[in-house]
JSON list of C-alpha atoms in Angstrom, two decimals:
[
{"chain": "A", "resi": 608, "resn": "MET", "atom": "CA", "xyz": [-28.09, 2.35, -67.64]},
{"chain": "A", "resi": 609, "resn": "PRO", "atom": "CA", "xyz": [-29.21, -1.20, -67.24]},
{"chain": "A", "resi": 610, "resn": "TYR", "atom": "CA", "xyz": [-29.48, -2.83, -63.83]},
{"chain": "A", "resi": 611, "resn": "THR", "atom": "CA", "xyz": [-26.43, -5.07, -64.34]},
{"chain": "A", "resi": 612, "resn": "ALA", "atom": "CA", "xyz": [-24.28, -2.07, -65.16]},
{"chain": "A", "resi": 613, "resn": "ARG", "atom": "CA", "xyz": [-25.37, -0.29, -61.95]},
{"chain": "A", "resi": 614, "resn": "ARG", "atom": "CA", "xyz": [-24.66, -3.40, -59.94]},
{"chain": "A", "resi": 615, "resn": "GLN", "atom": "CA", "xyz": [-21.15, -3.68, -61.33]},
{"chain": "A", "resi": 616, "resn": "ALA", "atom": "CA", "xyz": [-20.51, 0.00, -60.65]},
{"chain": "A", "resi": 617, "resn": "HIS", "atom": "CA", "xyz": [-21.54, -0.38, -56.97]},
{"chain": "A", "resi": 618, "resn": "SER", "atom": "CA", "xyz": [-19.50, -3.52, -56.47]},
{"chain": "A", "resi": 619, "resn": "ALA", "atom": "CA", "xyz": [-16.34, -1.72, -57.49]},
{"chain": "A", "resi": 620, "resn": "MET", "atom": "CA", "xyz": [-16.80, 0.85, -54.69]},
{"chain": "A", "resi": 621, "resn": "PRO", "atom": "CA", "xyz": [-15.35, 0.06, -51.25]},
{"chain": "A", "resi": 622, "resn": "MET", "atom": "CA", "xyz": [-17.73, -0.97, -48.50]},
{"chain": "A", "resi": 623, "resn": "SER", "atom": "CA", "xyz": [-18.19, 1.92, -46.06]},
{"chain": "A", "resi": 624, "resn": "GLU", "atom": "CA", "xyz": [-19.90, 0.02, -43.21]},
{"chain": "A", "resi": 625, "resn": "MET", "atom": "CA", "xyz": [-18.25, -2.54, -40.95]},
{"chain": "A", "resi": 626, "resn": "ASN", "atom": "CA", "xyz": [-20.10, -5.56, -39.62]},
{"chain": "A", "resi": 627, "resn": "ILE", "atom": "CA", "xyz": [-19.69, -5.35, -35.82]},
{"chain": "A", "resi": 628, "resn": "THR", "atom": "CA", "xyz": [-21.90, -8.33, -34.96]},
{"chain": "A", "resi": 629, "resn": "PRO", "atom": "CA", "xyz": [-18.91, -10.71, -34.52]},
{"chain": "A", "resi": 630, "resn": "LEU", "atom": "CA", "xyz": [-17.18, -8.12, -32.31]},
{"chain": "A", "resi": 631, "resn": "ILE", "atom": "CA", "xyz": [-20.24, -7.87, -30.06]},
{"chain": "A", "resi": 632, "resn": "ASP", "atom": "CA", "xyz": [-20.47, -11.67, -29.89]},
{"chain": "A", "resi": 633, "resn": "VAL", "atom": "CA", "xyz": [-16.83, -11.99, -28.82]},
{"chain": "A", "resi": 634, "resn": "MET", "atom": "CA", "xyz": [-17.20, -9.24, -26.22]},
{"chain": "A", "resi": 635, "resn": "LEU", "atom": "CA", "xyz": [-20.26, -10.93, -24.69]},
{"chain": "A", "resi": 636, "resn": "VAL", "atom": "CA", "xyz": [-18.45, -14.27, -24.50]},
{"chain": "A", "resi": 637, "resn": "LEU", "atom": "CA", "xyz": [-15.47, -12.60, -22.80]},
{"chain": "A", "resi": 638, "resn": "LEU", "atom": "CA", "xyz": [-17.76, -10.83, -20.35]},
{"chain": "A", "resi": 639, "resn": "ILE", "atom": "CA", "xyz": [-19.47, -14.09, -19.41]},
{"chain": "A", "resi": 640, "resn": "MET", "atom": "CA", "xyz": [-16.09, -15.81, -18.98]},
{"chain": "A", "resi": 641, "resn": "PHE", "atom": "CA", "xyz": [-14.84, -13.04, -16.68]},
{"chain": "A", "resi": 642, "resn": "ILE", "atom": "CA", "xyz": [-18.01, -13.22, -14.59]},
{"chain": "A", "resi": 643, "resn": "ILE", "atom": "CA", "xyz": [-17.59, -16.98, -14.20]},
{"chain": "A", "resi": 644, "resn": "VAL", "atom": "CA", "xyz": [-13.88, -16.79, -13.37]},
{"chain": "A", "resi": 645, "resn": "ILE", "atom": "CA", "xyz": [-14.06, -13.98, -10.78]},
{"chain": "A", "resi": 646, "resn": "PRO", "atom": "CA", "xyz": [-14.36, -15.55, -7.30]},
{"chain": "A", "resi": 647, "resn": "MET", "atom": "CA", "xyz": [-17.21, -14.67, -4.99]},
{"chain": "A", "resi": 648, "resn": "ALA", "atom": "CA", "xyz": [-16.38, -12.32, -2.12]},
{"chain": "A", "resi": 649, "resn": "VAL", "atom": "CA", "xyz": [-16.18, -14.57, 0.94]},
{"chain": "A", "resi": 650, "resn": "HIS", "atom": "CA", "xyz": [-14.01, -12.43, 3.19]},
{"chain": "A", "resi": 651, "resn": "THR", "atom": "CA", "xyz": [-15.68, -10.23, 5.76]},
{"chain": "A", "resi": 652, "resn": "LEU", "atom": "CA", "xyz": [-14.34, -7.37, 7.78]},
{"chain": "A", "resi": 653, "resn": "ALA", "atom": "CA", "xyz": [-15.48, -7.55, 11.39]},
{"chain": "A", "resi": 654, "resn": "ILE", "atom": "CA", "xyz": [-15.84, -4.05, 12.77]},
{"chain": "A", "resi": 655, "resn": "PRO", "atom": "CA", "xyz": [-16.35, -3.95, 16.52]},
{"chain": "A", "resi": 656, "resn": "LEU", "atom": "CA", "xyz": [-19.21, -1.71, 17.55]},
{"chain": "A", "resi": 657, "resn": "PRO", "atom": "CA", "xyz": [-20.28, -0.74, 21.05]},
{"chain": "A", "resi": 658, "resn": "THR", "atom": "CA", "xyz": [-23.39, -2.59, 22.16]},
{"chain": "A", "resi": 659, "resn": "SER", "atom": "CA", "xyz": [-24.29, -0.69, 25.33]},
{"chain": "A", "resi": 660, "resn": "GLU", "atom": "CA", "xyz": [-23.08, 1.90, 27.81]},
{"chain": "A", "resi": 661, "resn": "GLY", "atom": "CA", "xyz": [-20.00, 1.17, 29.90]},
{"chain": "A", "resi": 662, "resn": "ARG", "atom": "CA", "xyz": [-20.79, -0.50, 33.22]},
{"chain": "A", "resi": 663, "resn": "PHE", "atom": "CA", "xyz": [-17.87, 1.01, 35.16]},
{"chain": "A", "resi": 664, "resn": "GLU", "atom": "CA", "xyz": [-17.42, 4.56, 36.31]},
{"chain": "A", "resi": 665, "resn": "THR", "atom": "CA", "xyz": [-15.44, 6.79, 33.99]},
{"chain": "A", "resi": 666, "resn": "GLN", "atom": "CA", "xyz": [-13.11, 9.12, 35.87]},
{"chain": "A", "resi": 667, "resn": "ALA", "atom": "CA", "xyz": [-11.01, 12.05, 34.67]},
{"chain": "A", "resi": 668, "resn": "VAL", "atom": "CA", "xyz": [-8.00, 9.69, 34.37]},
{"chain": "A", "resi": 669, "resn": "ASN", "atom": "CA", "xyz": [-8.64, 6.03, 33.51]},
{"chain": "A", "resi": 670, "resn": "THR", "atom": "CA", "xyz": [-6.16, 3.20, 33.14]},
{"chain": "A", "resi": 671, "resn": "VAL", "atom": "CA", "xyz": [-6.45, 0.30, 30.70]},
{"chain": "A", "resi": 672, "resn": "HIS", "atom": "CA", "xyz": [-4.14, -2.44, 31.94]},
{"chain": "A", "resi": 673, "resn": "ILE", "atom": "CA", "xyz": [-3.19, -5.78, 30.40]},
{"chain": "A", "resi": 674, "resn": "ASP", "atom": "CA", "xyz": [-1.69, -8.33, 32.78]},
{"chain": "A", "resi": 675, "resn": "ALA", "atom": "CA", "xyz": [0.74, -11.17, 31.99]},
{"chain": "A", "resi": 676, "resn": "ARG", "atom": "CA", "xyz": [-2.19, -13.51, 31.17]},
{"chain": "A", "resi": 677, "resn": "ASP", "atom": "CA", "xyz": [-3.57, -10.97, 28.62]},
{"chain": "A", "resi": 678, "resn": "GLN", "atom": "CA", "xyz": [-6.55, -10.09, 30.82]},
{"chain": "A", "resi": 679, "resn": "LEU", "atom": "CA", "xyz": [-7.91, -6.56, 30.34]},
{"chain": "A", "resi": 680, "resn": "TYR", "atom": "CA", "xyz": [-8.63, -4.21, 33.24]},
{"chain": "A", "resi": 681, "resn": "TRP", "atom": "CA", "xyz": [-10.39, -0.83, 33.43]},
{"chain": "A", "resi": 682, "resn": "ASN", "atom": "CA", "xyz": [-9.19, 1.04, 36.52]},
{"chain": "A", "resi": 683, "resn": "GLY", "atom": "CA", "xyz": [-8.39, -2.31, 38.16]},
{"chain": "A", "resi": 684, "resn": "GLN", "atom": "CA", "xyz": [-11.71, -4.00, 37.29]},
{"chain": "A", "resi": 685, "resn": "SER", "atom": "CA", "xyz": [-11.59, -7.00, 34.97]},
{"chain": "A", "resi": 686, "resn": "LEU", "atom": "CA", "xyz": [-13.51, -6.87, 31.68]},
{"chain": "A", "resi": 687, "resn": "ASP", "atom": "CA", "xyz": [-13.50, -8.42, 28.22]},
{"chain": "A", "resi": 688, "resn": "ARG", "atom": "CA", "xyz": [-12.83, -6.80, 24.84]},
{"chain": "A", "resi": 689, "resn": "GLN", "atom": "CA", "xyz": [-16.48, -5.90, 24.09]},
{"chain": "A", "resi": 690, "resn": "GLU", "atom": "CA", "xyz": [-16.95, -4.38, 27.55]},
{"chain": "A", "resi": 691, "resn": "LEU", "atom": "CA", "xyz": [-13.75, -2.35, 27.03]},
{"chain": "A", "resi": 692, "resn": "LEU", "atom": "CA", "xyz": [-15.12, -1.07, 23.73]},
{"chain": "A", "resi": 693, "resn": "ASN", "atom": "CA", "xyz": [-18.40, -0.09, 25.42]},
{"chain": "A", "resi": 694, "resn": "GLN", "atom": "CA", "xyz": [-16.46, 1.66, 28.20]},
{"chain": "A", "resi": 695, "resn": "LEU", "atom": "CA", "xyz": [-14.23, 3.52, 25.72]},
{"chain": "A", "resi": 696, "resn": "ALA", "atom": "CA", "xyz": [-17.21, 4.59, 23.60]},
{"chain": "A", "resi": 697, "resn": "SER", "atom": "CA", "xyz": [-18.92, 5.93, 26.72]},
{"chain": "A", "resi": 698, "resn": "ALA", "atom": "CA", "xyz": [-15.76, 7.84, 27.65]},
{"chain": "A", "resi": 699, "resn": "ALA", "atom": "CA", "xyz": [-15.43, 9.26, 24.13]},
{"chain": "A", "resi": 700, "resn": "THR", "atom": "CA", "xyz": [-18.94, 10.72, 24.22]},
{"chain": "A", "resi": 701, "resn": "MET", "atom": "CA", "xyz": [-18.44, 12.57, 27.50]},
{"chain": "A", "resi": 702, "resn": "PRO", "atom": "CA", "xyz": [-18.29, 16.39, 27.22]},
{"chain": "A", "resi": 703, "resn": "SER", "atom": "CA", "xyz": [-15.05, 16.59, 29.21]},
{"chain": "A", "resi": 704, "resn": "ARG", "atom": "CA", "xyz": [-12.80, 14.10, 27.44]},
{"chain": "A", "resi": 705, "resn": "PRO", "atom": "CA", "xyz": [-11.19, 11.83, 30.07]},
{"chain": "A", "resi": 706, "resn": "LEU", "atom": "CA", "xyz": [-7.56, 10.74, 29.77]},
{"chain": "A", "resi": 707, "resn": "ILE", "atom": "CA", "xyz": [-7.09, 7.06, 28.89]},
{"chain": "A", "resi": 708, "resn": "ARG", "atom": "CA", "xyz": [-3.78, 5.65, 30.09]},
{"chain": "A", "resi": 709, "resn": "PHE", "atom": "CA", "xyz": [-2.51, 2.40, 28.58]},
{"chain": "A", "resi": 710, "resn": "GLU", "atom": "CA", "xyz": [-0.30, 0.25, 30.81]},
{"chain": "A", "resi": 711, "resn": "PRO", "atom": "CA", "xyz": [0.57, -3.23, 29.54]},
{"chain": "A", "resi": 712, "resn": "ASP", "atom": "CA", "xyz": [2.48, -5.72, 31.66]},
{"chain": "A", "resi": 713, "resn": "ALA", "atom": "CA", "xyz": [5.99, -6.65, 30.53]},
{"chain": "A", "resi": 714, "resn": "LEU", "atom": "CA", "xyz": [4.83, -10.21, 29.81]},
{"chain": "A", "resi": 715, "resn": "ALA", "atom": "CA", "xyz": [1.61, -9.23, 27.99]},
{"chain": "A", "resi": 716, "resn": "SER", "atom": "CA", "xyz": [1.51, -10.46, 24.41]},
{"chain": "A", "resi": 717, "resn": "TYR", "atom": "CA", "xyz": [2.29, -8.02, 21.64]},
{"chain": "A", "resi": 718, "resn": "GLU", "atom": "CA", "xyz": [-0.80, -9.08, 19.70]},
{"chain": "A", "resi": 719, "resn": "ARG", "atom": "CA", "xyz": [-3.15, -8.32, 22.60]},
{"chain": "A", "resi": 720, "resn": "SER", "atom": "CA", "xyz": [-1.43, -4.99, 23.27]},
{"chain": "A", "resi": 721, "resn": "ALA", "atom": "CA", "xyz": [-1.54, -3.93, 19.61]},
{"chain": "A", "resi": 722, "resn": "SER", "atom": "CA", "xyz": [-5.20, -4.90, 19.20]},
{"chain": "A", "resi": 723, "resn": "THR", "atom": "CA", "xyz": [-6.08, -3.00, 22.40]},
{"chain": "A", "resi": 724, "resn": "ILE", "atom": "CA", "xyz": [-4.29, 0.12, 21.15]},
{"chain": "A", "resi": 725, "resn": "ALA", "atom": "CA", "xyz": [-6.18, -0.17, 17.84]},
{"chain": "A", "resi": 726, "resn": "LEU", "atom": "CA", "xyz": [-9.44, -0.58, 19.76]},
{"chain": "A", "resi": 727, "resn": "ILE", "atom": "CA", "xyz": [-8.71, 2.56, 21.80]},
{"chain": "A", "resi": 728, "resn": "LYS", "atom": "CA", "xyz": [-7.85, 4.49, 18.64]},
{"chain": "A", "resi": 729, "resn": "ASP", "atom": "CA", "xyz": [-10.97, 3.33, 16.78]},
{"chain": "A", "resi": 730, "resn": "SER", "atom": "CA", "xyz": [-13.29, 4.11, 19.70]},
{"chain": "A", "resi": 731, "resn": "GLY", "atom": "CA", "xyz": [-12.89, 7.86, 19.23]},
{"chain": "A", "resi": 732, "resn": "VAL", "atom": "CA", "xyz": [-10.83, 8.56, 22.35]},
{"chain": "A", "resi": 733, "resn": "GLU", "atom": "CA", "xyz": [-8.74, 11.70, 21.81]},
{"chain": "A", "resi": 734, "resn": "THR", "atom": "CA", "xyz": [-6.65, 11.91, 25.00]},
{"chain": "A", "resi": 735, "resn": "PHE", "atom": "CA", "xyz": [-4.42, 8.88, 25.25]},
{"chain": "A", "resi": 736, "resn": "ALA", "atom": "CA", "xyz": [-1.13, 8.18, 27.05]},
{"chain": "A", "resi": 737, "resn": "PHE", "atom": "CA", "xyz": [1.31, 5.31, 27.52]},
{"chain": "A", "resi": 738, "resn": "VAL", "atom": "CA", "xyz": [2.37, 4.82, 31.14]},
{"chain": "A", "resi": 739, "resn": "GLY", "atom": "CA", "xyz": [4.69, 2.45, 32.91]},
{"chain": "A", "resi": 740, "resn": "ASN", "atom": "CA", "xyz": [7.41, 2.42, 30.28]},
{"chain": "A", "resi": 741, "resn": "GLU", "atom": "CA", "xyz": [9.92, 3.81, 32.75]},
{"chain": "A", "resi": 742, "resn": "LYS", "atom": "CA", "xyz": [9.93, 0.42, 34.51]},
{"chain": "A", "resi": 743, "resn": "TYR", "atom": "CA", "xyz": [11.51, -1.16, 31.46]},
{"chain": "A", "resi": 744, "resn": "ARG", "atom": "CA", "xyz": [14.34, 1.31, 30.83]},
{"chain": "A", "resi": 745, "resn": "ALA", "atom": "CA", "xyz": [17.11, -0.99, 32.00]},
{"chain": "A", "resi": 746, "resn": "PHE", "atom": "CA", "xyz": [17.18, -4.29, 30.14]},
{"chain": "A", "resi": 747, "resn": "ARG", "atom": "CA", "xyz": [18.41, -7.39, 31.88]},
{"chain": "A", "resi": 748, "resn": "VAL", "atom": "CA", "xyz": [20.49, -9.80, 29.91]},
{"chain": "A", "resi": 749, "resn": "ASP", "atom": "CA", "xyz": [20.56, -13.23, 31.50]}
]
């Protein structure tokens, strides 16, 4: 069989291989476009961590109080948020777990109270109680 006859016989058969080079090119272009379009991660999550031991004495029963000006107190002694976290972390590591009582003032802001409760929860304290709610049983309507 001459060469031209073989060539005509092969051209009549369907092609069994697919050219995937254009598919790969399109996929690479799409990948580059997605990488360019995706924004950079600029948000951070600030996780408070204790920086030292608590500077106040930890008793068997401790009270965290928030006054009307949103000032924090540990057993009547004024402290800031980081010092409270240090104090709570020290209390959580004690072998006999002390009771932490939370007593916000009626005029304390909700935001400060909620963030303090979250701080107490995240510090690892297991014995926790709300106190002073009985003062607010009867609501006054002016």
